[in-house]
Structure formats: structure tokens, C-alpha cells
Short mmCIF file of C-alpha atoms and ligand atoms in Angstrom, two decimals:
data_model
loop_
_atom_site.label_atom_id
_atom_site.label_comp_id
_atom_site.label_asym_id
_atom_site.label_seq_id
_atom_site.Cartn_x
_atom_site.Cartn_y
_atom_site.Cartn_z
CA MET A 1 0.00 0.00 0.00
CA LEU A 2 1.20 3.50 -0.81
CA ASP A 3 2.44 5.56 2.09
CA PHE A 4 0.82 8.95 1.40
CA ASN A 5 2.31 10.69 4.42
CA HIS A 6 5.77 9.62 3.41
CA ARG A 7 5.09 10.77 -0.15
CA SER A 8 4.07 14.25 0.98
CA GLY A 9 7.25 14.51 3.05
CA THR A 10 9.19 13.73 -0.11
CA ALA A 11 7.36 16.45 -2.03
CA GLU A 12 8.19 19.01 0.61
CA ARG A 13 11.84 17.99 0.63
CA ILE A 14 12.06 18.16 -3.17
CA ASN A 15 10.38 21.56 -3.26
CA ALA A 16 12.67 22.87 -0.56
CA ALA A 17 15.68 21.61 -2.55
CA VAL A 18 14.37 23.23 -5.79
CA ASP A 19 13.77 26.55 -4.05
CA ALA A 20 17.15 26.46 -2.33
CA ALA A 21 18.86 25.79 -5.68
CA LEU A 22 17.00 28.65 -7.42
CA GLU A 23 17.67 31.05 -4.56
CA ALA A 24 21.38 30.12 -4.59
CA GLU A 25 21.54 30.63 -8.39
CA ARG A 26 19.96 34.05 -7.97
CA ALA A 27 22.29 35.01 -5.11
CA ALA A 28 25.33 34.05 -7.23
CA LYS A 29 24.34 36.48 -10.00
CA PRO A 30 26.09 39.84 -9.88
CA PRO A 31 23.64 42.60 -8.91
CA ARG A 32 22.46 45.01 -11.62
CA ASP A 33 24.58 48.12 -11.76
CA TYR A 34 22.12 50.09 -13.88
CA LEU A 35 18.60 51.43 -13.67
CA GLY A 36 16.27 49.16 -15.62
CA ALA A 37 14.09 51.24 -17.93
CA SER A 38 11.34 48.66 -17.47
CA ARG A 39 11.17 49.75 -13.82
CA LEU A 40 11.04 53.52 -14.29
CA GLY A 41 7.25 53.65 -14.13
CA HIS A 42 7.32 52.33 -10.54
CA ALA A 43 5.24 54.56 -8.29
CA CYS A 44 8.00 55.48 -5.80
CA GLU A 45 11.23 57.25 -6.81
CA ARG A 46 12.88 56.42 -3.50
CA ALA A 47 12.27 52.70 -4.07
CA LEU A 48 13.81 53.04 -7.53
CA GLN A 49 16.77 54.79 -5.96
CA PHE A 50 17.25 51.96 -3.45
CA GLU A 51 17.05 49.48 -6.31
CA PHE A 52 19.59 51.36 -8.46
CA ALA A 53 21.97 51.88 -5.55
CA GLY A 54 21.81 48.15 -4.72
CA ALA A 55 20.55 48.81 -1.19
CA PRO A 56 20.07 45.44 0.52
CA LYS A 57 16.42 44.44 0.80
CA ASP A 58 14.91 44.11 4.26
CA GLU A 59 15.23 40.81 6.10
CA GLY A 60 13.09 38.12 4.42
CA GLN A 61 12.38 40.29 1.36
CA ALA A 62 14.74 38.61 -1.13
CA PHE A 63 12.94 36.83 -3.99
CA SER A 64 11.63 33.47 -2.82
CA GLY A 65 12.05 30.28 -4.82
CA ARG A 66 8.37 30.55 -5.72
CA SER A 67 8.77 34.11 -7.07
CA LEU A 68 11.77 32.97 -9.11
CA ARG A 69 9.70 30.11 -10.54
CA ILE A 70 6.93 32.57 -11.46
CA PHE A 71 9.48 34.73 -13.35
CA ALA A 72 10.89 31.69 -15.14
CA ILE A 73 7.43 30.46 -16.17
CA GLY A 74 6.72 33.96 -17.54
CA HIS A 75 9.87 33.80 -19.67
CA ALA A 76 9.02 30.33 -20.95
CA LEU A 77 5.52 31.51 -21.92
CA GLU A 78 6.99 34.50 -23.75
CA ASP A 79 9.05 32.09 -25.84
CA LEU A 80 5.82 30.29 -26.74
CA ALA A 81 4.15 33.59 -27.68
CA ILE A 82 7.06 34.29 -30.05
CA ARG A 83 6.46 30.94 -31.72
CA TRP A 84 2.70 31.55 -31.99
CA LEU A 85 3.06 35.04 -33.47
CA ARG A 86 5.58 33.77 -36.01
CA ALA A 87 3.15 31.00 -36.90
CA ALA A 88 0.56 33.73 -37.56
CA GLY A 89 2.90 35.26 -40.13
CA LEU A 90 4.62 38.01 -38.13
CA ASP A 91 8.31 38.51 -38.81
CA LEU A 92 9.18 38.90 -35.15
CA VAL A 93 12.87 39.51 -34.55
CA THR A 94 14.02 38.78 -31.02
CA GLN A 95 17.78 38.39 -31.38
CA LYS A 96 20.47 40.52 -32.96
CA ARG A 97 22.34 38.96 -35.88
CA GLU A 98 25.40 38.55 -33.69
CA GLY A 99 23.26 37.09 -30.89
CA GLY A 100 21.76 38.59 -27.74
CA GLN A 101 18.58 40.56 -27.12
CA PHE A 102 17.88 43.95 -28.67
CA GLY A 103 18.19 46.77 -26.24
CA PHE A 104 19.53 50.20 -25.47
CA SER A 105 21.93 51.80 -23.09
CA VAL A 106 21.83 55.51 -22.26
CA ALA A 107 23.24 57.87 -19.63
CA GLY A 108 26.66 56.27 -19.93
CA GLY A 109 25.20 52.77 -19.58
CA ARG A 110 23.41 53.61 -16.33
CA ILE A 111 19.91 53.29 -17.81
CA ARG A 112 19.32 50.19 -19.90
CA GLY A 113 16.55 48.08 -21.29
CA HIS A 114 16.11 44.83 -23.17
CA VAL A 115 13.44 44.52 -25.80
CA ASP A 116 11.23 41.43 -26.11
CA GLY A 117 11.10 41.81 -29.88
CA ILE A 118 10.61 43.94 -32.95
CA VAL A 119 7.92 43.21 -35.52
CA ALA A 120 9.88 43.74 -38.73
CA GLU A 121 6.99 42.80 -41.02
CA ALA A 122 3.44 41.55 -40.72
CA PRO A 123 0.74 40.36 -43.11
CA ALA A 124 -1.22 43.39 -44.37
CA ALA A 125 -4.49 41.89 -43.13
CA LEU A 126 -3.34 42.25 -39.52
CA GLY A 127 -3.20 46.04 -39.74
CA LEU A 128 0.21 46.52 -38.13
CA ARG A 129 2.62 49.24 -39.14
CA THR A 130 6.23 48.16 -38.96
CA PRO A 131 8.83 48.22 -37.57
CA ALA A 132 6.96 47.99 -34.27
CA LEU A 133 8.12 47.31 -30.75
CA TRP A 134 6.74 44.05 -29.30
CA GLU A 135 6.29 43.74 -25.57
CA CYS A 136 4.90 40.61 -23.94
CA LYS A 137 3.68 40.04 -20.37
CA THR A 138 2.12 37.07 -18.63
CA MET A 139 -0.66 37.63 -16.10
CA ASN A 140 -3.10 35.77 -13.92
CA ALA A 141 -6.72 35.74 -15.08
CA GLN A 142 -7.80 38.69 -12.92
CA ASN A 143 -5.03 41.01 -14.13
CA TRP A 144 -5.45 39.84 -17.70
CA ARG A 145 -9.21 40.55 -17.69
CA GLU A 146 -8.58 44.02 -16.24
CA THR A 147 -6.00 44.72 -18.95
CA VAL A 148 -8.38 43.58 -21.69
CA ALA A 149 -11.19 45.69 -20.25
CA LYS A 150 -9.29 48.92 -19.57
CA GLY A 151 -6.28 48.74 -21.87
CA VAL A 152 -2.67 48.53 -20.77
CA ALA A 153 -2.20 52.28 -20.20
CA VAL A 154 -4.94 52.35 -17.53
CA ALA A 155 -4.68 48.84 -16.10
CA LYS A 156 -0.86 48.54 -16.06
CA PRO A 157 0.74 51.99 -16.29
CA VAL A 158 4.19 50.58 -15.42
CA TYR A 159 4.06 48.48 -18.61
CA ALA A 160 2.78 51.46 -20.65
CA THR A 161 5.70 53.51 -19.35
CA GLN A 162 8.11 50.77 -20.32
CA ILE A 163 6.65 50.67 -23.84
CA ALA A 164 6.88 54.46 -24.30
CA LEU A 165 10.48 54.58 -23.05
CA TYR A 166 11.53 51.65 -25.19
CA GLN A 167 9.95 53.19 -28.29
CA ALA A 168 11.81 56.45 -27.59
CA TYR A 169 15.17 54.87 -26.81
CA MET A 170 15.04 52.35 -29.68
CA GLU A 171 14.35 55.02 -32.30
CA ALA A 172 18.07 55.61 -32.91
CA ALA A 173 18.72 51.91 -33.64
CA VAL A 174 15.40 51.20 -35.39
CA PRO A 175 14.23 54.37 -37.19
CA GLY A 176 10.44 54.58 -37.37
CA ILE A 177 9.78 52.40 -34.32
CA SER A 178 8.22 55.25 -32.37
CA ALA A 179 5.99 56.27 -35.28
CA ALA A 180 4.43 52.80 -35.36
CA ARG A 181 2.11 51.65 -32.60
CA ALA A 182 3.75 49.04 -30.36
CA LEU A 183 2.24 45.57 -30.22
CA PHE A 184 1.52 44.59 -26.61
CA THR A 185 0.71 40.93 -25.98
CA ALA A 186 -0.66 39.69 -22.66
CA ILE A 187 -0.90 35.95 -21.96
CA ASN A 188 -3.51 34.72 -19.50
CA LYS A 189 -1.56 32.15 -17.46
CA ASP A 190 -4.74 30.50 -16.23
CA THR A 191 -6.65 30.10 -19.50
CA ALA A 192 -3.99 30.47 -22.26
CA GLU A 193 -6.05 33.29 -23.80
CA LEU A 194 -4.06 35.96 -25.66
CA HIS A 195 -4.71 39.70 -25.66
CA HIS A 196 -3.05 41.97 -28.24
CA GLU A 197 -3.19 45.72 -28.14
CA LEU A 198 -1.70 48.40 -30.37
CA VAL A 199 -0.18 51.12 -28.21
CA PRO A 200 0.53 54.55 -29.74
CA PHE A 201 3.77 56.26 -28.75
CA ASP A 202 3.26 58.51 -25.73
CA ALA A 203 6.06 61.08 -26.06
CA ASP A 204 4.98 62.85 -22.87
CA ILE A 205 5.37 59.74 -20.70
CA ALA A 206 8.68 58.90 -22.38
CA GLN A 207 10.03 62.39 -21.64
CA ARG A 208 8.77 62.47 -18.04
CA MET A 209 10.15 59.04 -17.26
CA SER A 210 13.45 59.74 -18.93
CA ASP A 211 13.73 62.90 -16.79
CA ARG A 212 12.87 60.77 -13.79
CA GLY A 213 15.70 58.38 -14.58
CA VAL A 214 18.16 61.28 -14.74
CA ARG A 215 16.80 62.66 -11.45
CA ILE A 216 17.39 59.30 -9.74
CA LEU A 217 20.94 59.04 -11.07
CA ARG A 218 21.79 62.61 -10.02
CA ALA A 219 20.31 62.29 -6.54
CA THR A 220 22.14 59.01 -5.98
CA ASP A 221 25.45 60.50 -7.16
CA ALA A 222 24.93 63.45 -4.83
CA GLY A 223 24.08 61.15 -1.90
CA GLU A 224 20.61 62.71 -1.64
CA LEU A 225 17.60 60.66 -0.70
CA LEU A 226 14.56 61.21 -2.93
CA PRO A 227 11.22 61.80 -1.20
CA ARG A 228 8.95 59.00 -0.09
CA ILE A 229 5.79 58.37 -2.02
CA ALA A 230 3.68 58.50 1.13
CA ALA A 231 3.38 60.21 4.49
CA HIS A 232 2.49 56.99 6.31
CA ARG A 233 4.04 53.59 6.32
CA ASP A 234 0.74 51.82 5.89
CA PHE A 235 0.39 53.26 2.37
CA PHE A 236 -0.32 50.53 -0.19
CA GLU A 237 3.06 50.71 -2.00
CA CYS A 238 4.99 50.75 1.28
CA ARG A 239 3.27 47.63 2.60
CA PHE A 240 4.74 45.66 -0.31
CA CYS A 241 8.07 47.47 -0.53
CA PRO A 242 11.18 45.34 0.10
CA TRP A 243 12.98 48.42 1.52
CA ALA A 244 10.22 49.58 3.89
CA GLU A 245 12.26 49.01 7.08
CA ARG A 246 15.24 50.85 5.67
CA CYS A 247 13.10 53.64 4.21
CA TRP A 248 11.11 54.41 7.34
CA SER A 249 14.17 54.28 9.59
CA LEU A 250 15.78 57.08 7.56
CA PRO A 251 14.93 60.78 7.71
CA ALA A 252 11.99 61.86 5.56
S1 SF4 B 1 8.63 52.16 1.85
FE1 SF4 B 1 7.24 53.40 0.61
S2 SF4 B 1 8.16 55.41 0.48
FE2 SF4 B 1 9.75 54.00 1.18
S3 SF4 B 1 10.82 53.34 -0.67
FE3 SF4 B 1 9.24 51.85 -0.28
S4 SF4 B 1 7.46 52.54 -1.45
FE4 SF4 B 1 8.89 54.26 -1.30
#
């Protein structure tokens, strides 16, 4: 007869070993020494400053094995989306000829971003202007439905900011990319449904967020702490912030 209790102990031990391995892999990676443009739409400039400066996260706030698995599943699903879009006839370029992702590096390499893909050509019937930036995200059903209902700019402004910045910064390498609407793809992780949205270039967001990046670099160089987003620690963003202890123990 099967020993179910014993089996569940095995599952826990295997999961603990998987998580420990993923966490060790992550800890062995050198920390980022640049400000990720995909993060610039984050609500709090001080949190972005902590991130850029490599400030250690509060105790127990490092990415868990489960979070790392969620990120990895997202990447694997993006690879599938690439295959599906190519099957639909899109010429989706995701690697440079010499290898490696497309991306940009500005402010002396201190602000960088990596692009999911560029739609070089598409069947006329699909109504895409090219070359167009392609950005792909995976979401749970609730977030996906909200994005479909409201559009990415309203439902996920951090992603919309990322798209605007990437369109602006990629223009030098891919002329015309900011004139074409970006193709945003959202994968519903629960149902495998796909949402596609054409996002016009928002020059105002791109400029504001680029200025924000420069402000964060300058303040960090000058050793100045940028203001908090909130007056109270129980503010929504602060409750989920991995630097909350550090932040609220410092002067305002
Ligand atoms: S705790 Fe709040 S104010 Fe402080 S860095 Fe985090 S989000 Fe910003």
C-alpha cells in the first residue's frame, strides 16, 4: 500500500531543494549596476533609488524560490508567444544577428533596457505598421481581464511607461519604431487566452520618465535621498516594498 504521508514529506523535501537551488543561483548572479528602464514607471522614486543603488532588501524580502519560478514560467511563456506570433505570419525579430537581445543603453550605460522583440513585417491583413516594438507580459486571469477591459495604459501603467520609453530609446537603432504603434501581448496564465493591443507612442510619458531616470541618477550620485511616495508607512506601495524598514528608519 502506498504511504501517502511519506510521499508528501518527499514532495516538501524536493520543493525545498528546488527553491534552495534557485535562490542560490539568484544570489550568485552579480547585482544590476544600472537602472532598468522597465522599472522607471514604478510609483516610488525612493524605491527606484534603493534598487539602483543596490541597497540590501529588508530581512526576508529577497525573492523566494516561488517568485523565481513565477518569473521563469513567464519567460518560458513569452518564448511560446514568439512561436505563436511567427506561426501567424509576423516577422518577429528577437535576437540581434550577432546574438543577444535587442536593447539600449543611455546615460553612460546607467539606464538600460532589453526589448522582447521587434515586428519587422506583418501580413497586411493584420493592420500593423512596422517596424513595431513588441512587448509581452504574462498575467493571472484577474489582471489579464482588467487589462483587456481597460487597456494597458490604464490597467498597467508601469508596462505602458516601459513601452513608451523603449519606443523612444530604440528610435536611434530602429528608425520609425516610435511612429508605429507598439504591439503589446498579454498571456492569461490561467486560461492560455491571448490579448493583443496596439499602443501609440506617448512622447509625454517617455520624456517624463526619462527625466525621472536622470533625477534618480543625479540624486544618488549626490548622496541625496529622494522623497517618499507617502506620508504613512501603511500606504499601499509601502506595505509591499522590500525596503520599507530601511526607508522608514531614515529621515523623511
Ligand atoms: S517604503 Fe514606501 S516610500 Fe519607502 S521606498 Fe518603499 S514605497 Fe517608497
